[in-house]
Structures are given as C-alpha cells and as structure tokens.
C-alpha cells in the first residue's frame, strides 16, 4: 500500500546547481535552477536568477544532471522475461497482474516516470494505470492498451490450435470483427489500440516479412480507434504493413524493421512516430543461445539485423520522428529500459536526440506532450536527478546507484536517495466492524 506521506513534504521545491537537460533544447544548461510548485514546473534559468523566497525546499544538485523523467513508448508490464510467447501469454490474468505491479516498481526505480503499454493480458494495463493514478501503488504513469488485436495465424495467434485461446491476445478476422474488438476495448477504458499487422520472430510459422492483416481490416481498425478518440500503435515489420499503417493514419509504427524510400516519404508526410525497439533485436542476438530461444527466432533476427538497423538509420537521417521504446518484458528485464537509449546511440543518433526521443518526443508520440516530457512551466514535475552526464555516457542511466532521485508530480517516489515512508499501515476495517468485536 502506498503511503500518503510525501517526501519531501514541501509543495515548493527549488533545485539548484543543475546540469539541466530540459528535453527540448539542443544544448544542456550549466549551473541552472528549476522551481517547482504544487507538482508543476514553474520556472528555470541560470542560478543568478534563482528565486530567493523563504520556505522553498532546496535541493542542491551539485552539478548533477536534472532532466525530465524518461518515457518508454513500448512496454508490456505483464511479461516476465519469458523464453517464448507461449510462456509469456499462458499466465492467467491473476499472475499477470502480480507481475505487472512488481515490474511497474522496477520501471519507476530506473527513472521512467511514464510508459505506454502496448499489449496486455486481460485488461491489466487499464487497472494498473488507474491504481497508479489513484496512488494505490507505485509505478510510471501509463497510457494503456488492451490486448493486441491481430488475425488468425498472425504473430498474435501464438497458441497451438488445440489450446483454448488465453487472455493474452485477441484473434479476430474481418472488418466487422475488428471494429467490434476496438469498440469493446474503448468500453474497457483503453487509451490506445494495438494492432498486429505483420509476423513476429517468436512465432513458429509466421515470419516478420509477412503482412498478416488486409489493408481493409487495418484501415477499419484505425478509423474506428480514431473515431472513439483513441491513438493507434501498429506492430509492423514487413514493408507492406508499414505502408498500410501510415496510409490510414496510425499514430506510431512499432519496430519498423523494413522501411524503404516510399515508406520513409510516407512517414515524413504524416504525423506518425517510429518506435524502433532495438532491444527486441539485440536481446535475441545476444541472449538467444543462452536462453535457448528457437532456431527459427534466432535465424530470423540475424536476417533482420542489417535491415532493421539500416531502416532506423535511414529514417533518422531523413528526419522521421523517433520515439524510444524498448519492448521490455521480452528477454531484457523491466528496469533495463534505458538499454534502448544506448542502442540508439550506438546506431549513430546524437545523444541529445536520443534523450529527446525518450522525453519530449516520446510524450508527443503517446499524446501527452501537453502534460509531461519536458521541463517547461506548467508541465507536471516528473524529473530525475542523475549522478553523471548521459550526453557523455548514456549507460549512466542504467546504473541504479547513479539514479539518485525520481520525481512524479513534484513528489520523490524512487531513486537511490529515496526512502520509503515507514509510517504505520493504516488499519482499514469494513464499516460493519466499526465498534464491533476486535479480533
Ligand atoms: Zn511489443
């Protein structure tokens, strides 16, 4: 149970002597201050302009990095690092929820203050989103999807035919069925709809180069989602799936393993974001043998590697908006989300562009740019204080000892300098017991 005690208790905080990365600007600011009031950023600037008001709770950052809380646009909090998808989705909803609660804490501890869930078991990500919003449990702010929607035989249809379908994936065919699936998920309270438009490498018979949905089906799904005010993420690893998705206005393309000149042109003419998920690729290449992943999966990733890295590089060079997301829960454990940022640097992205892809650009990709993702007056004060400079060495974000403070809405909620409030648990009794027997 999350305590209602806040630390620090001040509702006005002044961060001083910051190495400030605001999530938007091209360059960091040295010796900067940031002022926070009632959970929102109020002002920032050089130390010489810092307010000298009594009653501000001052945190002397001593030159440490202050930057927006990180955002991961592609996570599955219910996945527990399973070896294959049969294993990942065979958990009952009850177990999935317990995993998700544990993983949410790990993600927050690693400096990620918001995530977009792109495929859950049952309706877990909506329940998680609401519990975190109501401060019942700790975790990142969540943009929630329901179960991924895909067709028979697709990367979504993973169980052998003689098994009953689980709560993990939604297998539907035809325009009407897809519209209905979207409508049901809106009723269940999702923010985002996830479609599976191509194969996945974990599937035994469905390959990433295959397009597994018809253009009519995907068009109907995207139209329906947008009609109900929901954003759309499309798993697209084939050339054609990317084009279907972009043609009909998908908000984000997940993975983008195969992009050609035409799809990059389409990207630039759209408002869509690319979520590369390089962790998916490298976790199979680097851990495949050790984890005993299937030969098909490992072989396919070897084929995909040059296509994938080439596609992301070409998109970056062409100015496509890249929002980072690691697809964690698959092989790499939750909490290692910042590995994705190191891979993006290795790929040749400028470190500042990588940090923007995990802050202001990520926030816009998940339609939350007006709420958080940069250190700007009026935005929610979600930020981290890091001992080290990720612009020089992105790996500092992976070191729990350097992740000193993690704040959400101006409240410290995690980090090596955070101490869990140790107040007594409140005793809650149902009303009928009041004044009755004590057990
Ligand atoms: Zn995924």
CSV table of C-alpha atoms and ligand atoms in Angstrom, one decimal:
chain,number,residue,atom,x,y,z
A,1,UNK,CA,0.0,0.0,0.0
A,2,UNK,CA,1.3,3.4,-1.0
A,3,UNK,CA,1.6,5.7,2.0
A,4,UNK,CA,0.0,9.1,1.7
A,5,UNK,CA,3.1,10.7,3.3
A,6,UNK,CA,5.0,12.8,0.8
A,7,UNK,CA,8.8,13.2,0.8
A,8,UNK,CA,9.9,15.9,0.6
A,9,UNK,CA,6.7,17.3,2.1
A,10,UNK,CA,7.3,20.8,0.7
A,11,UNK,CA,5.0,21.8,-2.1
A,12,UNK,CA,7.5,24.3,-3.3
A,13,UNK,CA,10.9,22.9,-4.4
A,14,UNK,CA,13.9,24.7,-5.7
A,15,UNK,CA,16.6,22.6,-7.5
A,16,UNK,CA,19.9,24.4,-7.6
A,17,UNK,CA,23.2,24.0,-9.4
A,18,UNK,CA,21.8,21.7,-12.0
A,19,UNK,CA,23.3,20.3,-15.2
A,20,UNK,CA,19.9,20.9,-16.9
A,21,UNK,CA,18.7,18.9,-19.9
A,22,UNK,CA,15.2,20.2,-20.5
A,23,UNK,CA,14.1,17.6,-23.0
A,24,UNK,CA,13.6,20.1,-25.8
A,25,UNK,CA,16.7,22.3,-26.2
A,26,UNK,CA,19.8,21.3,-28.4
A,27,UNK,CA,22.2,22.1,-25.6
A,28,UNK,CA,22.2,21.5,-21.8
A,29,UNK,CA,22.3,24.4,-19.3
A,30,UNK,CA,25.1,24.6,-16.7
A,31,UNK,CA,24.5,25.9,-13.2
A,32,UNK,CA,20.8,26.2,-13.7
A,33,UNK,CA,17.9,26.2,-11.2
A,34,UNK,CA,14.4,24.7,-11.5
A,35,UNK,CA,11.5,25.8,-9.5
A,36,UNK,CA,8.5,23.5,-8.8
A,37,UNK,CA,5.2,24.4,-7.1
A,38,UNK,CA,2.2,22.2,-6.5
A,39,UNK,CA,3.5,19.4,-8.6
A,40,UNK,CA,4.3,21.5,-11.7
A,41,UNK,CA,7.3,23.2,-13.1
A,42,UNK,CA,7.2,26.9,-12.6
A,43,UNK,CA,10.4,28.3,-13.9
A,44,UNK,CA,14.1,27.5,-14.7
A,45,UNK,CA,17.1,29.6,-15.6
A,46,UNK,CA,20.6,30.5,-14.6
A,47,UNK,CA,21.5,30.4,-10.9
A,48,UNK,CA,21.9,34.1,-10.8
A,49,UNK,CA,18.2,34.4,-11.5
A,50,UNK,CA,17.1,31.8,-8.9
A,51,UNK,CA,14.3,33.0,-6.6
A,52,UNK,CA,15.3,33.8,-3.1
A,53,UNK,CA,12.0,33.1,-1.3
A,54,UNK,CA,11.7,31.7,2.2
A,55,UNK,CA,10.0,28.4,2.6
A,56,UNK,CA,11.3,26.8,-0.6
A,57,UNK,CA,12.6,23.3,-0.1
A,58,UNK,CA,16.0,23.5,-1.7
A,59,UNK,CA,17.8,20.5,-3.2
A,60,UNK,CA,21.4,21.3,-4.1
A,61,UNK,CA,22.1,19.2,-7.1
A,62,UNK,CA,25.8,19.9,-7.0
A,63,UNK,CA,26.2,19.8,-10.8
A,64,UNK,CA,24.3,16.6,-11.3
A,65,UNK,CA,22.0,16.1,-14.3
A,66,UNK,CA,18.4,17.1,-13.9
A,67,UNK,CA,16.2,16.0,-16.8
A,68,UNK,CA,12.6,15.0,-17.5
A,69,UNK,CA,11.5,11.6,-16.3
A,70,UNK,CA,12.2,9.1,-19.0
A,71,UNK,CA,9.3,7.7,-21.1
A,72,UNK,CA,9.2,4.3,-22.8
A,73,UNK,CA,6.6,4.1,-25.6
A,74,UNK,CA,6.6,0.3,-25.9
A,75,UNK,CA,6.4,-1.9,-22.8
A,76,UNK,CA,4.5,-5.0,-21.7
A,77,UNK,CA,4.4,-4.9,-17.9
A,78,UNK,CA,2.7,-8.3,-17.8
A,79,UNK,CA,5.6,-10.1,-19.5
A,80,UNK,CA,8.1,-11.6,-17.1
A,81,UNK,CA,11.1,-12.2,-19.4
A,82,UNK,CA,9.7,-15.4,-20.8
A,83,UNK,CA,11.7,-17.5,-23.2
A,84,UNK,CA,8.9,-17.6,-25.8
A,85,UNK,CA,5.5,-16.3,-26.4
A,86,UNK,CA,3.6,-19.4,-25.3
A,87,UNK,CA,5.3,-19.0,-22.0
A,88,UNK,CA,4.6,-15.2,-21.9
A,89,UNK,CA,0.9,-15.4,-22.5
A,90,UNK,CA,0.0,-18.6,-20.7
A,91,UNK,CA,-0.1,-16.8,-17.4
A,92,UNK,CA,-3.6,-16.3,-16.0
A,93,UNK,CA,-4.7,-12.7,-15.6
A,94,UNK,CA,-4.2,-13.0,-11.8
A,95,UNK,CA,-0.5,-13.9,-12.1
A,96,UNK,CA,-0.1,-11.3,-14.9
A,97,UNK,CA,-1.3,-8.5,-12.5
A,98,UNK,CA,1.1,-9.5,-9.8
A,99,UNK,CA,3.9,-9.4,-12.3
A,100,UNK,CA,2.8,-6.0,-13.6
A,101,UNK,CA,2.7,-4.5,-10.1
A,102,UNK,CA,6.3,-5.7,-9.5
A,103,UNK,CA,7.5,-4.5,-12.9
A,104,UNK,CA,5.9,-1.1,-12.5
A,105,UNK,CA,8.0,-0.5,-9.4
A,106,UNK,CA,11.2,-1.6,-11.2
A,107,UNK,CA,10.5,0.7,-14.2
A,108,UNK,CA,9.9,3.7,-11.9
A,109,UNK,CA,13.1,2.9,-9.9
A,110,UNK,CA,15.0,3.1,-13.2
A,111,UNK,CA,13.9,6.7,-13.8
A,112,UNK,CA,11.0,6.0,-16.2
A,113,UNK,CA,8.1,8.1,-15.0
A,114,UNK,CA,5.7,7.2,-17.8
A,115,UNK,CA,5.2,4.4,-20.2
A,116,UNK,CA,2.8,3.3,-23.0
A,117,UNK,CA,1.6,-0.2,-22.6
A,118,UNK,CA,1.1,-1.8,-26.0
A,119,UNK,CA,-0.5,-5.2,-25.3
A,120,UNK,CA,-1.5,-6.7,-22.0
A,121,UNK,CA,-3.2,-9.8,-20.6
A,122,UNK,CA,-6.9,-9.3,-19.7
A,123,UNK,CA,-7.4,-5.6,-19.1
A,124,UNK,CA,-4.4,-5.3,-16.8
A,125,UNK,CA,-2.9,-2.1,-18.1
A,126,UNK,CA,-6.1,-0.1,-17.6
A,127,UNK,CA,-6.3,-1.4,-14.0
A,128,UNK,CA,-2.6,-0.6,-13.5
A,129,UNK,CA,-3.0,2.9,-14.9
A,130,UNK,CA,-5.9,3.7,-12.6
A,131,UNK,CA,-4.2,2.2,-9.5
A,132,UNK,CA,-1.1,4.3,-10.1
A,133,UNK,CA,-3.1,7.4,-10.8
A,134,UNK,CA,-5.0,6.8,-7.6
A,135,UNK,CA,-1.7,6.3,-5.7
A,136,UNK,CA,-2.5,2.8,-4.5
A,137,UNK,CA,0.7,1.5,-5.9
A,138,UNK,CA,3.9,3.0,-7.3
A,139,UNK,CA,4.6,3.0,-11.0
A,140,UNK,CA,5.1,5.0,-14.1
A,141,UNK,CA,2.1,7.0,-15.5
A,142,UNK,CA,0.5,4.6,-18.0
A,143,UNK,CA,-1.0,5.1,-21.4
A,144,UNK,CA,-3.0,1.9,-21.6
A,145,UNK,CA,-3.8,-0.5,-24.4
A,146,UNK,CA,-5.9,-3.6,-24.2
A,147,UNK,CA,-4.9,-6.9,-25.7
A,148,UNK,CA,-3.1,-6.7,-29.1
A,149,UNK,CA,-5.5,-7.2,-32.0
A,150,UNK,CA,-4.5,-9.5,-34.8
A,151,UNK,CA,-5.8,-12.1,-37.3
A,152,UNK,CA,-5.8,-15.9,-37.3
A,153,UNK,CA,-2.4,-17.3,-38.0
A,154,UNK,CA,-0.7,-13.9,-37.4
A,155,UNK,CA,2.0,-13.1,-34.9
A,156,UNK,CA,-0.8,-12.6,-32.5
A,157,UNK,CA,-2.1,-16.2,-32.9
A,158,UNK,CA,0.5,-18.0,-31.0
A,159,UNK,CA,-1.0,-20.9,-29.3
A,160,UNK,CA,-1.2,-24.4,-30.9
A,161,UNK,CA,-4.7,-24.9,-32.4
A,162,UNK,CA,-5.7,-27.5,-29.8
A,163,UNK,CA,-5.2,-24.9,-27.0
A,164,UNK,CA,-8.0,-22.7,-25.9
A,165,UNK,CA,-7.4,-19.0,-26.5
A,166,UNK,CA,-6.0,-17.2,-23.5
A,167,UNK,CA,-6.5,-13.7,-22.2
A,168,UNK,CA,-3.2,-12.7,-23.8
A,169,UNK,CA,-4.0,-11.9,-27.4
A,170,UNK,CA,-7.1,-11.1,-29.3
A,171,UNK,CA,-7.5,-13.0,-32.6
A,172,UNK,CA,-10.2,-11.6,-34.9
A,173,UNK,CA,-10.8,-11.6,-38.6
A,174,UNK,CA,-12.7,-9.4,-40.9
A,175,UNK,CA,-13.6,-5.7,-40.9
A,176,UNK,CA,-16.7,-6.0,-38.7
A,177,UNK,CA,-14.9,-8.2,-36.1
A,178,UNK,CA,-12.1,-5.7,-35.9
A,179,UNK,CA,-14.4,-2.8,-35.5
A,180,UNK,CA,-16.2,-4.6,-32.7
A,181,UNK,CA,-12.9,-5.5,-30.9
A,182,UNK,CA,-11.9,-1.8,-31.0
A,183,UNK,CA,-15.3,-0.7,-29.6
A,184,UNK,CA,-15.1,-3.3,-26.8
A,185,UNK,CA,-11.7,-2.0,-25.8
A,186,UNK,CA,-12.8,1.6,-25.7
A,187,UNK,CA,-15.6,0.4,-23.4
A,188,UNK,CA,-13.0,-1.2,-21.2
A,189,UNK,CA,-11.2,2.2,-20.9
A,190,UNK,CA,-8.1,1.9,-23.0
A,191,UNK,CA,-6.2,4.9,-24.3
A,192,UNK,CA,-4.6,3.2,-27.2
A,193,UNK,CA,-5.3,0.4,-29.6
A,194,UNK,CA,-2.5,-2.0,-30.7
A,195,UNK,CA,-2.8,-3.8,-34.0
A,196,UNK,CA,-0.5,-6.6,-35.1
A,197,UNK,CA,0.0,-6.1,-38.9
A,198,UNK,CA,3.0,-8.3,-39.6
A,199,UNK,CA,4.5,-11.5,-38.3
A,200,UNK,CA,6.8,-11.8,-35.3
A,201,UNK,CA,10.0,-13.7,-35.0
A,202,UNK,CA,8.8,-15.6,-31.9
A,203,UNK,CA,6.0,-17.3,-33.9
A,204,UNK,CA,6.9,-20.7,-35.2
A,205,UNK,CA,5.4,-20.3,-38.6
A,206,UNK,CA,4.7,-16.6,-39.1
A,207,UNK,CA,7.7,-14.5,-40.3
A,208,UNK,CA,8.4,-10.8,-39.8
A,209,UNK,CA,8.4,-10.2,-43.6
A,210,UNK,CA,4.8,-11.4,-43.8
A,211,UNK,CA,1.9,-8.9,-43.7
A,212,UNK,CA,-0.8,-10.6,-41.6
A,213,UNK,CA,-3.7,-8.2,-41.9
A,214,UNK,CA,-5.6,-6.9,-45.0
A,215,UNK,CA,-5.5,-3.2,-45.8
A,216,UNK,CA,-9.3,-3.1,-45.4
A,217,UNK,CA,-9.1,-4.6,-41.9
A,218,UNK,CA,-6.3,-2.3,-40.7
A,219,UNK,CA,-8.0,0.7,-42.2
A,220,UNK,CA,-11.2,-0.1,-40.4
A,221,UNK,CA,-9.4,-0.7,-37.2
A,222,UNK,CA,-7.5,2.6,-37.3
A,223,UNK,CA,-10.7,4.6,-38.4
A,224,UNK,CA,-12.7,3.1,-35.6
A,225,UNK,CA,-10.0,3.8,-32.9
A,226,UNK,CA,-9.7,7.4,-34.0
A,227,UNK,CA,-13.4,7.8,-34.2
A,228,UNK,CA,-13.5,6.9,-30.5
A,229,UNK,CA,-10.6,9.2,-29.7
A,230,UNK,CA,-8.0,6.5,-29.2
A,231,UNK,CA,-4.5,6.5,-30.5
A,232,UNK,CA,-3.2,3.6,-32.6
A,233,UNK,CA,0.1,1.7,-32.4
A,234,UNK,CA,0.8,-0.8,-35.2
A,235,UNK,CA,3.3,-3.7,-34.9
A,236,UNK,CA,4.8,-3.5,-38.5
A,237,UNK,CA,7.9,-5.4,-39.5
A,238,UNK,CA,7.1,-6.0,-43.2
A,239,UNK,CA,7.4,-3.4,-45.9
A,240,UNK,CA,3.7,-3.5,-46.7
A,241,UNK,CA,2.4,-3.4,-43.1
A,242,UNK,CA,4.2,-0.1,-42.5
A,243,UNK,CA,2.6,1.4,-45.6
A,244,UNK,CA,-0.9,0.2,-44.7
A,245,UNK,CA,-0.5,1.7,-41.3
A,246,UNK,CA,0.9,5.0,-42.5
A,247,UNK,CA,-1.6,5.4,-45.3
A,248,UNK,CA,-4.5,5.2,-42.9
A,249,UNK,CA,-3.1,7.4,-40.2
A,250,UNK,CA,-1.6,5.2,-37.5
A,251,UNK,CA,0.0,7.2,-34.7
A,252,UNK,CA,3.1,5.1,-34.2
A,253,UNK,CA,4.8,2.3,-36.1
A,254,UNK,CA,6.3,-0.3,-33.7
A,255,UNK,CA,9.7,-1.9,-34.7
A,256,UNK,CA,9.9,-0.6,-38.3
A,257,UNK,CA,12.2,-3.4,-39.3
A,258,UNK,CA,11.7,-3.0,-43.0
A,259,UNK,CA,11.4,0.6,-44.4
A,260,UNK,CA,12.1,1.6,-48.0
A,261,UNK,CA,12.2,5.0,-49.6
A,262,UNK,CA,8.5,5.1,-50.1
A,263,UNK,CA,7.6,4.4,-46.5
A,264,UNK,CA,10.1,7.0,-45.3
A,265,UNK,CA,8.5,9.5,-47.6
A,266,UNK,CA,5.1,8.5,-46.2
A,267,UNK,CA,6.4,8.9,-42.7
A,268,UNK,CA,7.6,12.4,-43.4
A,269,UNK,CA,4.2,13.4,-44.9
A,270,UNK,CA,2.4,12.0,-41.8
A,271,UNK,CA,2.5,12.9,-38.1
A,272,UNK,CA,3.5,9.4,-37.2
A,273,UNK,CA,6.3,8.4,-35.0
A,274,UNK,CA,8.7,5.5,-35.3
A,275,UNK,CA,9.4,3.3,-32.2
A,276,UNK,CA,12.5,1.2,-33.1
A,277,UNK,CA,12.6,-1.3,-30.2
A,278,UNK,CA,16.2,-2.2,-30.8
A,279,UNK,CA,16.2,-4.2,-27.5
A,280,UNK,CA,14.0,-6.7,-29.2
A,281,UNK,CA,16.6,-7.3,-31.9
A,282,UNK,CA,19.7,-7.3,-29.7
A,283,UNK,CA,18.2,-9.3,-26.8
A,284,UNK,CA,17.6,-12.2,-29.3
A,285,UNK,CA,21.0,-11.8,-31.0
A,286,UNK,CA,23.0,-11.5,-27.7
A,287,UNK,CA,21.0,-13.8,-25.4
A,288,UNK,CA,19.4,-16.2,-27.9
A,289,UNK,CA,21.7,-19.1,-27.4
A,290,UNK,CA,22.0,-18.7,-23.6
A,291,UNK,CA,18.2,-18.6,-23.3
A,292,UNK,CA,17.7,-21.5,-25.6
A,293,UNK,CA,15.5,-19.5,-28.0
A,294,UNK,CA,14.2,-21.4,-31.0
A,295,UNK,CA,16.4,-21.7,-34.1
A,296,UNK,CA,13.8,-20.0,-36.2
A,297,UNK,CA,13.7,-17.0,-33.9
A,298,UNK,CA,17.5,-16.6,-33.8
A,299,UNK,CA,17.9,-17.1,-37.6
A,300,UNK,CA,15.2,-14.6,-38.4
A,301,UNK,CA,16.8,-12.0,-36.2
A,302,UNK,CA,20.1,-12.5,-38.0
A,303,UNK,CA,18.4,-11.8,-41.3
A,304,UNK,CA,16.6,-8.8,-39.8
A,305,UNK,CA,19.6,-7.2,-38.1
A,306,UNK,CA,21.0,-5.3,-41.2
A,307,UNK,CA,17.5,-4.4,-42.5
A,308,UNK,CA,16.4,-3.2,-39.1
A,309,UNK,CA,19.4,-1.0,-38.2
A,310,UNK,CA,19.5,0.2,-41.8
A,311,UNK,CA,15.9,1.2,-41.7
A,312,UNK,CA,16.1,3.1,-38.4
A,313,UNK,CA,19.3,4.9,-39.5
A,314,UNK,CA,17.7,5.9,-42.8
A,315,UNK,CA,14.6,7.1,-41.0
A,316,UNK,CA,16.7,9.1,-38.6
A,317,UNK,CA,18.8,10.7,-41.3
A,318,UNK,CA,15.6,11.6,-43.2
A,319,UNK,CA,14.2,13.4,-40.1
A,320,UNK,CA,11.5,10.9,-39.2
A,321,UNK,CA,10.3,11.5,-35.6
A,322,UNK,CA,11.8,8.7,-33.4
A,323,UNK,CA,10.2,7.9,-30.1
A,324,UNK,CA,12.1,5.4,-28.0
A,325,UNK,CA,10.5,2.2,-26.7
A,326,UNK,CA,12.3,-1.0,-25.7
A,327,UNK,CA,9.7,-3.7,-25.8
A,328,UNK,CA,10.8,-4.8,-22.3
A,329,UNK,CA,9.4,-7.8,-20.6
A,330,UNK,CA,10.7,-9.7,-23.6
A,331,UNK,CA,14.1,-11.2,-22.5
A,332,UNK,CA,15.6,-8.0,-21.0
A,333,UNK,CA,14.0,-7.4,-17.6
A,334,UNK,CA,11.9,-4.4,-16.7
A,335,UNK,CA,14.1,-1.7,-15.3
A,336,UNK,CA,16.7,-2.1,-18.0
A,337,UNK,CA,14.6,0.2,-20.3
A,338,UNK,CA,17.5,2.6,-20.8
A,339,UNK,CA,19.4,-0.1,-22.8
A,340,UNK,CA,17.3,1.1,-25.7
A,341,UNK,CA,18.9,4.5,-25.4
A,342,UNK,CA,22.4,3.1,-25.5
A,343,UNK,CA,21.5,1.1,-28.6
A,344,UNK,CA,20.2,4.2,-30.3
A,345,UNK,CA,23.5,6.0,-29.6
A,346,UNK,CA,25.4,3.0,-31.0
A,347,UNK,CA,23.3,3.3,-34.1
A,348,UNK,CA,24.6,6.8,-34.7
A,349,UNK,CA,21.9,9.0,-33.2
A,350,UNK,CA,23.2,12.1,-31.4
A,351,UNK,CA,22.9,11.7,-27.6
A,352,UNK,CA,20.7,14.7,-27.3
A,353,UNK,CA,18.3,13.4,-29.9
A,354,UNK,CA,18.2,10.1,-28.1
A,355,UNK,CA,17.3,11.8,-24.8
A,356,UNK,CA,14.6,13.8,-26.6
A,357,UNK,CA,13.3,10.6,-28.1
A,358,UNK,CA,12.7,9.4,-24.5
A,359,UNK,CA,11.3,12.6,-23.2
A,360,UNK,CA,9.5,15.4,-25.2
A,361,UNK,CA,9.2,13.4,-28.4
A,362,UNK,CA,8.0,10.2,-26.6
A,363,UNK,CA,5.4,12.3,-24.8
A,364,UNK,CA,4.1,13.7,-28.0
A,365,UNK,CA,4.1,10.2,-29.6
A,366,UNK,CA,1.8,9.0,-26.8
A,367,UNK,CA,-0.3,12.2,-26.9
A,368,UNK,CA,0.9,13.5,-23.6
A,369,UNK,CA,3.2,16.3,-24.7
A,370,UNK,CA,0.9,18.9,-23.1
A,371,UNK,CA,1.2,17.2,-19.7
A,372,UNK,CA,4.8,16.0,-19.3
A,373,UNK,CA,8.1,15.1,-21.1
A,374,UNK,CA,9.9,18.4,-20.8
A,375,UNK,CA,11.0,20.8,-18.1
A,376,UNK,CA,8.7,23.7,-19.1
A,377,UNK,CA,6.5,25.9,-16.9
A,378,UNK,CA,3.1,24.4,-16.4
A,379,UNK,CA,4.0,20.8,-17.1
A,380,UNK,CA,3.8,18.1,-14.5
A,381,UNK,CA,7.1,18.0,-12.5
A,382,UNK,CA,8.2,14.5,-13.5
A,383,UNK,CA,12.0,14.5,-13.4
A,384,UNK,CA,15.2,12.7,-12.4
A,385,UNK,CA,18.4,13.7,-10.8
A,386,UNK,CA,21.3,11.6,-12.1
A,387,UNK,CA,24.9,11.4,-10.9
A,388,UNK,CA,26.6,11.6,-14.3
A,389,UNK,CA,26.1,13.0,-17.7
A,390,UNK,CA,24.1,10.8,-20.1
A,391,UNK,CA,25.2,13.1,-23.0
A,392,UNK,CA,28.7,11.8,-22.4
A,393,UNK,CA,27.9,8.3,-21.4
A,394,UNK,CA,24.3,7.0,-21.9
A,395,UNK,CA,25.0,4.0,-19.7
A,396,UNK,CA,24.9,6.1,-16.5
A,397,UNK,CA,21.1,5.9,-16.9
A,398,UNK,CA,21.4,2.1,-16.4
A,399,UNK,CA,23.2,2.4,-13.0
A,400,UNK,CA,20.8,2.3,-10.1
A,401,UNK,CA,23.4,3.9,-7.8
A,402,UNK,CA,23.5,6.9,-10.1
A,403,UNK,CA,19.8,7.3,-10.4
A,404,UNK,CA,19.6,9.4,-7.3
A,405,UNK,CA,16.1,10.8,-7.4
A,406,UNK,CA,12.9,10.1,-9.3
A,407,UNK,CA,10.1,12.6,-9.0
A,408,UNK,CA,6.5,12.4,-10.2
A,409,UNK,CA,4.3,15.5,-9.9
A,410,UNK,CA,6.8,17.1,-7.6
A,411,UNK,CA,6.9,14.1,-5.2
A,412,UNK,CA,10.0,12.0,-4.8
A,413,UNK,CA,8.9,8.4,-5.5
A,414,UNK,CA,12.1,6.4,-6.2
A,415,UNK,CA,15.9,6.6,-6.6
A,416,UNK,CA,18.9,5.8,-4.5
A,417,UNK,CA,18.3,8.7,-2.2
A,418,UNK,CA,14.6,7.9,-1.8
A,419,UNK,CA,13.5,6.4,1.5
A,420,UNK,CA,10.2,4.5,1.6
A,421,UNK,CA,7.9,6.2,4.1
A,422,UNK,CA,7.8,3.9,7.1
A,423,UNK,CA,4.6,5.1,8.7
A,424,UNK,CA,2.3,2.5,10.2
A,425,UNK,CA,0.0,0.9,7.7
A,426,UNK,CA,-3.5,2.4,8.2
A,427,UNK,CA,-5.9,-0.1,9.7
A,428,UNK,CA,-8.9,-0.4,7.4
A,429,UNK,CA,-11.9,-2.2,8.5
A,430,UNK,CA,-15.2,-2.7,6.7
A,431,UNK,CA,-17.9,-0.4,8.2
A,432,UNK,CA,-19.8,-3.3,9.7
A,433,UNK,CA,-16.9,-4.0,12.1
A,434,UNK,CA,-16.7,-0.5,13.5
A,435,UNK,CA,-17.5,-0.6,17.2
A,436,UNK,CA,-17.8,-4.3,16.9
A,437,UNK,CA,-15.5,-7.1,18.0
A,438,UNK,CA,-11.8,-6.8,17.9
A,439,UNK,CA,-10.1,-9.9,16.6
B,1,LIG,ZN1,5.9,-5.5,-28.0
